[in-house]
PDB file of C-alpha atoms in Angstrom:
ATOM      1  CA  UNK A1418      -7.793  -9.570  -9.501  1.00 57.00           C
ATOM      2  CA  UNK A1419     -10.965 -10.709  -8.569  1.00 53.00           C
ATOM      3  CA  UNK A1420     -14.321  -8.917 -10.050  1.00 55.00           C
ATOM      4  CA  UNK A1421     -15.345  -7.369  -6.716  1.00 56.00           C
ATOM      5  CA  UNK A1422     -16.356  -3.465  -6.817  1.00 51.00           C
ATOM      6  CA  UNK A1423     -13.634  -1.166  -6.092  1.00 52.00           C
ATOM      7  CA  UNK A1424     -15.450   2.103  -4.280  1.00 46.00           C
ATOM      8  CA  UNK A1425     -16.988   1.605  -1.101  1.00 42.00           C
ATOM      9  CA  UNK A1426     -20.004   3.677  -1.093  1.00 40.00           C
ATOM     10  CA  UNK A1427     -20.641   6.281  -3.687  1.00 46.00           C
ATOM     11  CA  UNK A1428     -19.785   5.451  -7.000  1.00 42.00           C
ATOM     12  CA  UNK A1429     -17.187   6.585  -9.375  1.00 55.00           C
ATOM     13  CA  UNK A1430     -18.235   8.458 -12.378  1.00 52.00           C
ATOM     14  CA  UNK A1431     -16.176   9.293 -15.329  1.00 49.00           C
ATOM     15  CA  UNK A1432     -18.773  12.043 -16.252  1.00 44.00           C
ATOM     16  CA  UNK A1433     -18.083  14.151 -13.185  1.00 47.00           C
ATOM     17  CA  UNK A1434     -17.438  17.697 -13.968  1.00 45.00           C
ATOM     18  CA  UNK A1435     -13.748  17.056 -11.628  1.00 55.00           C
ATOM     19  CA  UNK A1436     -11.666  17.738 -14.618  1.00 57.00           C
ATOM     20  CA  UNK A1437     -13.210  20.469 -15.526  1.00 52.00           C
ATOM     21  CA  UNK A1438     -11.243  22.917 -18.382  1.00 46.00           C
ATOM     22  CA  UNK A1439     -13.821  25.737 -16.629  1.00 46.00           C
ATOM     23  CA  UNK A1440     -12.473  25.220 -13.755  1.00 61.00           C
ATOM     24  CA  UNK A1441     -10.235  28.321 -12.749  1.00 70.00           C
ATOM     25  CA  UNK A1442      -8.178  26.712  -9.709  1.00 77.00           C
ATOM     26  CA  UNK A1443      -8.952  23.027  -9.619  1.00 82.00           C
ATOM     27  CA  UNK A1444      -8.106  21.281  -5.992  1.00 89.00           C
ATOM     28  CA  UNK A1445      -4.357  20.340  -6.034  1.00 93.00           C
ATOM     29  CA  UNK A1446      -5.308  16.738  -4.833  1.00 96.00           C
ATOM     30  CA  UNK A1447      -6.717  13.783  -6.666  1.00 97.00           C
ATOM     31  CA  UNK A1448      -8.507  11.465  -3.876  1.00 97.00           C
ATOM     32  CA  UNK A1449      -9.419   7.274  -4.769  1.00 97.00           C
ATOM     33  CA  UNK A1450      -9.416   3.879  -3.753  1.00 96.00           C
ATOM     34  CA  UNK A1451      -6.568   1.621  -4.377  1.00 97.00           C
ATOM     35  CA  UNK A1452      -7.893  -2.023  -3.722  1.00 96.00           C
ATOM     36  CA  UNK A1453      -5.372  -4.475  -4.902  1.00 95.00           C
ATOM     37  CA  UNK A1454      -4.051  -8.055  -4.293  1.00 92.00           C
ATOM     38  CA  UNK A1455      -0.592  -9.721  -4.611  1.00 89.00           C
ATOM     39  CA  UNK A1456       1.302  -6.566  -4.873  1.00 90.00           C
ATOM     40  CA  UNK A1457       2.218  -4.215  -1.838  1.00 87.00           C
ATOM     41  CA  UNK A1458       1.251  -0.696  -1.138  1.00 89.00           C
ATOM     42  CA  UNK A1459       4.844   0.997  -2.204  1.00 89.00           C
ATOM     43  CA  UNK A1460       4.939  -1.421  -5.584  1.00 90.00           C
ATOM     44  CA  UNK A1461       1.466   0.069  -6.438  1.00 93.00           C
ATOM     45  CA  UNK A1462       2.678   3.348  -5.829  1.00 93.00           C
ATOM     46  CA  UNK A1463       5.696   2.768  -7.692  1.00 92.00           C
ATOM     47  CA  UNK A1464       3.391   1.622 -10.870  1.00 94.00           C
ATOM     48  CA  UNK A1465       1.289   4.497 -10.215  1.00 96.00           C
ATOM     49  CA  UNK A1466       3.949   7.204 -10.222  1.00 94.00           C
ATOM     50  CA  UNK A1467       5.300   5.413 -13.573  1.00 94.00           C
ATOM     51  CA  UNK A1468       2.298   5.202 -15.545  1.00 96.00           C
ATOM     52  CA  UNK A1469       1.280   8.736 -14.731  1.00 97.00           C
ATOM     53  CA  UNK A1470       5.182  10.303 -14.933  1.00 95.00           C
ATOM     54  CA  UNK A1471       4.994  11.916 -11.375  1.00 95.00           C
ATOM     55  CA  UNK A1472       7.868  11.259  -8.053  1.00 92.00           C
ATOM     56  CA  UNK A1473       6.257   8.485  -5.607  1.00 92.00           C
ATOM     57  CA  UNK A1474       6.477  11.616  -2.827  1.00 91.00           C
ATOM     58  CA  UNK A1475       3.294  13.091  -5.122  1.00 94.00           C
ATOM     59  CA  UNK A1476       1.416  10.086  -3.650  1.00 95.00           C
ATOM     60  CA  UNK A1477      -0.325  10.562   0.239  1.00 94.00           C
ATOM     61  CA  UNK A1478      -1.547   7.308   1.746  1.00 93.00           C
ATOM     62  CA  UNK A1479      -2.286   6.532   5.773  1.00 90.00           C
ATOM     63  CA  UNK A1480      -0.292   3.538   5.712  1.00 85.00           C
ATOM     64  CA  UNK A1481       0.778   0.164   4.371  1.00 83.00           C
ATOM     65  CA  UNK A1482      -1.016  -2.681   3.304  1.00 83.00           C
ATOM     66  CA  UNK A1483       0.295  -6.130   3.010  1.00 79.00           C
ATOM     67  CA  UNK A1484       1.254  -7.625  -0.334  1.00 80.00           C
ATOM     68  CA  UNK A1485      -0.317 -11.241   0.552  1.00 79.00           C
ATOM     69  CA  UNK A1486      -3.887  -9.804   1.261  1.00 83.00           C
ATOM     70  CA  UNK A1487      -6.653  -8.088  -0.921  1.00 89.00           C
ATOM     71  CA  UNK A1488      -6.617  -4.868   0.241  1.00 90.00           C
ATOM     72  CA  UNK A1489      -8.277  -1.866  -0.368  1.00 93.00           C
ATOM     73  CA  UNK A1490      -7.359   1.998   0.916  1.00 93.00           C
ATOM     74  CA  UNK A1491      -7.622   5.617   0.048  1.00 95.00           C
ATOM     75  CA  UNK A1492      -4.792   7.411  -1.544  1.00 96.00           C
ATOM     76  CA  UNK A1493      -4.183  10.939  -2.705  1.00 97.00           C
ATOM     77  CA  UNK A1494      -1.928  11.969  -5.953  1.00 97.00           C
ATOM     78  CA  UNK A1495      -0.631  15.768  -6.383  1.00 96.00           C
ATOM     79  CA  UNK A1496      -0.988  17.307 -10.121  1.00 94.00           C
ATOM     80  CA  UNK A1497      -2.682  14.268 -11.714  1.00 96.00           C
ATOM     81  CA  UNK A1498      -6.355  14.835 -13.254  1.00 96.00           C
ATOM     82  CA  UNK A1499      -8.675  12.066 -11.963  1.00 96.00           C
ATOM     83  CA  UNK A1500      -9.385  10.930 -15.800  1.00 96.00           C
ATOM     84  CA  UNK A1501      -5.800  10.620 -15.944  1.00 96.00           C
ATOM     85  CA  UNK A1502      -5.536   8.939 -12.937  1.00 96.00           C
ATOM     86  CA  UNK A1503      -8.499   6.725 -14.167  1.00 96.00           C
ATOM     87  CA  UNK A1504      -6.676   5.425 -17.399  1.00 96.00           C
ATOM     88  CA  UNK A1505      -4.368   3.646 -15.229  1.00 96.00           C
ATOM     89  CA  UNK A1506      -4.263  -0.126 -15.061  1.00 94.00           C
ATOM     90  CA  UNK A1507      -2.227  -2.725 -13.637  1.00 96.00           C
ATOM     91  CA  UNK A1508      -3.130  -6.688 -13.704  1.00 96.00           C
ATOM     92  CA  UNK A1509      -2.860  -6.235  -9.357  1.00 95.00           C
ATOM     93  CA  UNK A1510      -4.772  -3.264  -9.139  1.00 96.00           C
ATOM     94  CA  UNK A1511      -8.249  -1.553  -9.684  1.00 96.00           C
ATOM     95  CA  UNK A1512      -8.861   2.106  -9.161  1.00 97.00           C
ATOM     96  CA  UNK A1513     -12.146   3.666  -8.234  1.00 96.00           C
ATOM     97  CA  UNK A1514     -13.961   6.707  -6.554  1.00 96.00           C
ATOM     98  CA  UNK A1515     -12.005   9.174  -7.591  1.00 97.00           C
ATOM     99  CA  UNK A1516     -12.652  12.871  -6.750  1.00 96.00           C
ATOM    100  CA  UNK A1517     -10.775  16.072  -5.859  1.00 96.00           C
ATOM    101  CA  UNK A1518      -9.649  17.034  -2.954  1.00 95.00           C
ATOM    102  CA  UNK A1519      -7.695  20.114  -1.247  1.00 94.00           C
ATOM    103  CA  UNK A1520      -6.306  17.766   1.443  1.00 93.00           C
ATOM    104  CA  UNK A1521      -2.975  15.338   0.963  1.00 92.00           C
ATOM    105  CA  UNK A1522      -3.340  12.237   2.935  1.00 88.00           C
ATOM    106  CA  UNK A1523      -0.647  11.839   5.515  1.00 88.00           C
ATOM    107  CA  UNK A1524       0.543   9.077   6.931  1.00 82.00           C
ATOM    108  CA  UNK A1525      -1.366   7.561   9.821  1.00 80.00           C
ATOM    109  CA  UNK A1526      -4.361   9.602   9.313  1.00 79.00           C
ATOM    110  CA  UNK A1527      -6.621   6.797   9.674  1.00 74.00           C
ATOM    111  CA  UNK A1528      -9.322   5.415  11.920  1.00 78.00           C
ATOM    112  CA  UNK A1529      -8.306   1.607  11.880  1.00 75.00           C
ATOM    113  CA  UNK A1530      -8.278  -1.013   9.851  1.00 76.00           C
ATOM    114  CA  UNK A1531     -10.901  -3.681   9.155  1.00 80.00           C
ATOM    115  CA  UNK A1532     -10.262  -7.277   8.734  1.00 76.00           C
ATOM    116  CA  UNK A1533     -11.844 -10.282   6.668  1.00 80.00           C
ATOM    117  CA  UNK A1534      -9.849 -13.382   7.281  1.00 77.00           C
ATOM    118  CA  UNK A1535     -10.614 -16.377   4.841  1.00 78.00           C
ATOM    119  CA  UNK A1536      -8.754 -19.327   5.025  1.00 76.00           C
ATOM    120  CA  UNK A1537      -8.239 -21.601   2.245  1.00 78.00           C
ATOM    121  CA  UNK A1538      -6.755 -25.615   2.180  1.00 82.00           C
ATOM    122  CA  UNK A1539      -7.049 -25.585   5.922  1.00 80.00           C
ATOM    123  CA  UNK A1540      -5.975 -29.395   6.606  1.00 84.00           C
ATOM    124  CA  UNK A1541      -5.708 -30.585  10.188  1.00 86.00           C
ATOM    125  CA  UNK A1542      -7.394 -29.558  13.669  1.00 89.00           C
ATOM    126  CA  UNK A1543      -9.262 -25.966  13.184  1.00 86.00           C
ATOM    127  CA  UNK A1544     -10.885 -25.847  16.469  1.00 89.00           C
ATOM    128  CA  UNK A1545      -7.135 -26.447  18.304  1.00 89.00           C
ATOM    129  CA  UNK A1546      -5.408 -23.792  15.944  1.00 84.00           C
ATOM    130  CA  UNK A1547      -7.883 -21.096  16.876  1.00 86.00           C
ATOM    131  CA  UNK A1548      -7.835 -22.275  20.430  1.00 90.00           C
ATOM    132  CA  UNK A1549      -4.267 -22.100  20.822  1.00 88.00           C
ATOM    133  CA  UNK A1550      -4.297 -18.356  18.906  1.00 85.00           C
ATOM    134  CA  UNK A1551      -6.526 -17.302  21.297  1.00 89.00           C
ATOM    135  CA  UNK A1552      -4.235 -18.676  23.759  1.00 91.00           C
ATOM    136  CA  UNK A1553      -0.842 -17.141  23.015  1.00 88.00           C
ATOM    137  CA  UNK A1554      -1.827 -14.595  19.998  1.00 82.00           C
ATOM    138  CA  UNK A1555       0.702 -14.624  17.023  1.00 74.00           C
ATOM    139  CA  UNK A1556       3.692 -12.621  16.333  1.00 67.00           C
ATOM    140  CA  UNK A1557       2.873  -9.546  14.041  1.00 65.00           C
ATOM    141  CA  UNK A1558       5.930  -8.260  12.252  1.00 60.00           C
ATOM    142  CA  UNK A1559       7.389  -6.403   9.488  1.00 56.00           C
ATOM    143  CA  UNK A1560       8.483  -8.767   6.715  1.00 57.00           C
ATOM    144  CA  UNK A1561       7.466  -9.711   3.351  1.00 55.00           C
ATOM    145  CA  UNK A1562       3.497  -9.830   4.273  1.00 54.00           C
ATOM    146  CA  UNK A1563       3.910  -6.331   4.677  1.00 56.00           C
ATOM    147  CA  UNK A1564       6.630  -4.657   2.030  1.00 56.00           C
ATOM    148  CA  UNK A1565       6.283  -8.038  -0.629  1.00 60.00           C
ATOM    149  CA  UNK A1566       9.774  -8.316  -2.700  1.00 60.00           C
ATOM    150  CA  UNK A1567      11.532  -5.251  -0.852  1.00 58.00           C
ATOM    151  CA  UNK A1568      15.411  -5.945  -0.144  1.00 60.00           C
ATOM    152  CA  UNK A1569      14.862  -4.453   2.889  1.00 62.00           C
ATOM    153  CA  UNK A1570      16.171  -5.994   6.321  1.00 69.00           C
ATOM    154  CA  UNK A1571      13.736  -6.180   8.838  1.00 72.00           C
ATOM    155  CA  UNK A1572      15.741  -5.844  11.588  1.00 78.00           C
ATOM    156  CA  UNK A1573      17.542  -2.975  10.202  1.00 82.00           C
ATOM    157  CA  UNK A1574      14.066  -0.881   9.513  1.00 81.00           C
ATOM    158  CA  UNK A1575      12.802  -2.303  12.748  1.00 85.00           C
ATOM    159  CA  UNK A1576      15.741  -0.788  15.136  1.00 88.00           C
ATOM    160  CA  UNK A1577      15.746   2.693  13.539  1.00 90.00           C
ATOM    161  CA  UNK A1578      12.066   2.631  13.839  1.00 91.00           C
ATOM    162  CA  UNK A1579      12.688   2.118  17.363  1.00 93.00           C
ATOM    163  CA  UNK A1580      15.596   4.611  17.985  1.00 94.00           C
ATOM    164  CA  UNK A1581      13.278   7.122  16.648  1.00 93.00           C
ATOM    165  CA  UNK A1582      15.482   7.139  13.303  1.00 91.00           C
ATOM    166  CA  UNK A1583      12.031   7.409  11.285  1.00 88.00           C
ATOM    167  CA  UNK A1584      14.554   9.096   7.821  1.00 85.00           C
ATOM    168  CA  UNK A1585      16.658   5.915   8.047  1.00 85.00           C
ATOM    169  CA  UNK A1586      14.027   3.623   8.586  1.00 84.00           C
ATOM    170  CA  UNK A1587      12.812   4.617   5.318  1.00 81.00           C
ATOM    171  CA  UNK A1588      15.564   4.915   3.554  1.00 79.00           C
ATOM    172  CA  UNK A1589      16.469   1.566   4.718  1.00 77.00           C
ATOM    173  CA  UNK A1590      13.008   0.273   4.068  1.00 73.00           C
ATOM    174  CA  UNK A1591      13.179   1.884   0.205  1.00 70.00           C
ATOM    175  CA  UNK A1592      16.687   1.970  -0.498  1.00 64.00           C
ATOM    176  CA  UNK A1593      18.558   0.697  -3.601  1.00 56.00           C
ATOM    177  CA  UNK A1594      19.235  -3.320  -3.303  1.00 49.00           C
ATOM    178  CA  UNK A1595      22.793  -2.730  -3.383  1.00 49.00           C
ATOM    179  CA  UNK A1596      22.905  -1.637  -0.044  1.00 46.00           C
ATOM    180  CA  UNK A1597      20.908  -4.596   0.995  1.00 44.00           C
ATOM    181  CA  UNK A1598      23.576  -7.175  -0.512  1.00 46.00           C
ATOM    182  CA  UNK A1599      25.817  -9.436   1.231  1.00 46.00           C
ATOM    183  CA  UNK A1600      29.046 -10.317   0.208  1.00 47.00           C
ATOM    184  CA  UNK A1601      27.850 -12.366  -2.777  1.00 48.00           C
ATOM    185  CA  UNK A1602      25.250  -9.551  -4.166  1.00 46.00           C
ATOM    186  CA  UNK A1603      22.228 -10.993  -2.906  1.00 42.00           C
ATOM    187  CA  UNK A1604      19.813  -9.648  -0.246  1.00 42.00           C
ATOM    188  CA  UNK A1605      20.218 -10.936   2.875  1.00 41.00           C
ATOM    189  CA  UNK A1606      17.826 -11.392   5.742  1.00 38.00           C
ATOM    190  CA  UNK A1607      18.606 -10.009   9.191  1.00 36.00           C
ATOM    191  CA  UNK A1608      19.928 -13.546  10.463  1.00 36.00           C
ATOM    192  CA  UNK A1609      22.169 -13.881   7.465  1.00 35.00           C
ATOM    193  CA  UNK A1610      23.764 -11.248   7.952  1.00 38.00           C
ATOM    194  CA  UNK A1611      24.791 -12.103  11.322  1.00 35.00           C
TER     195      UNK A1611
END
């Protein structure tokens, strides 16, 4: 993970009076900023809710970000004290700016999303890729950008998320891998399965 700060704007400061023993009826929420790189949003999550011995449904986020990126996005955690949540580490992941809050963050609650694209080992014509992108755009999908190493198959999530079936499009998206497998136990891709 590279060295770059964490919290975007004000800083984060252990000596904040947010976990306060004087504190009568603390906030329920703890609020921060997840940036992290090689690792998707529901594996950090996943690390999160281990480390600190809370359910992954304690954890509010406004939505995904993709496992091949450095991203960065604010988070919420039910029950967990920000120094607590501040003594968590993870080789992927850096936490920062973390404060309490009486608001869980839902999903979608979220202004947009900003974008710095760097590209690295770029061998060939530059000036004809980008012209040709601008010319036909590129196909944005859900795969393994998005969810990293989940079993999931895309075109399953994708067709419930379409019928409206939002339940089974996550419980396809985070189900066990068994239910993933083909006939030989491994996970198998949309087209495979056909």
């Amino acid at each position: 993970l590279s060295n770059e700060p964490v919290a975007l704007g004000e800083s984060d400061s252990p000596d904040e009076a947010d976990d306060s023993a004087d504190e009568d009826d603390p906030p329920p929420f703890t609020r921060f900023v997840l940036r992290k790189e090689r690792m998707d949003t529901l594996a950090a999550v996943a690390s999160l809710s281990q480390q600190l011995k809370v359910p992954v449904r304690s954890f509010g986020f406004a939505g995904l970000k993709d496992h091949r990126a450095v991203t960065v996005q604010e988070m919420t955690v039910r029950g967990v004290t920000p120094s607590a949540l501040r003594a968590c580490h993870h080789p992927n992941f850096k936490i920062g700016k973390v404060r309490r809050t009486t608001e869980k963050l839902k999903l979608g609650a979220l202004g947009g999303n900003r974008f710095k694209i760097i590209m690295r080992g770029v061998h060939g014509d530059v000036d004809a890729a980008l012209g040709a992108l601008r010319k036909r755009g590129f196909v944005n999908y859900y795969g393994q950008q998005r969810f990293g190493d989940s079993p999931a198959r895309n075109d399953e999530v994708g067709r419930r998320l379409l019928l409206g079936e939002y339940s089974g499009a996550v419980d396809a998206l985070l189900g066990p891998a068994e239910a993933h497998a083909g006939p030989q136990g491994h996970s198998v891709s949309g087209a495979e399965a056909e």
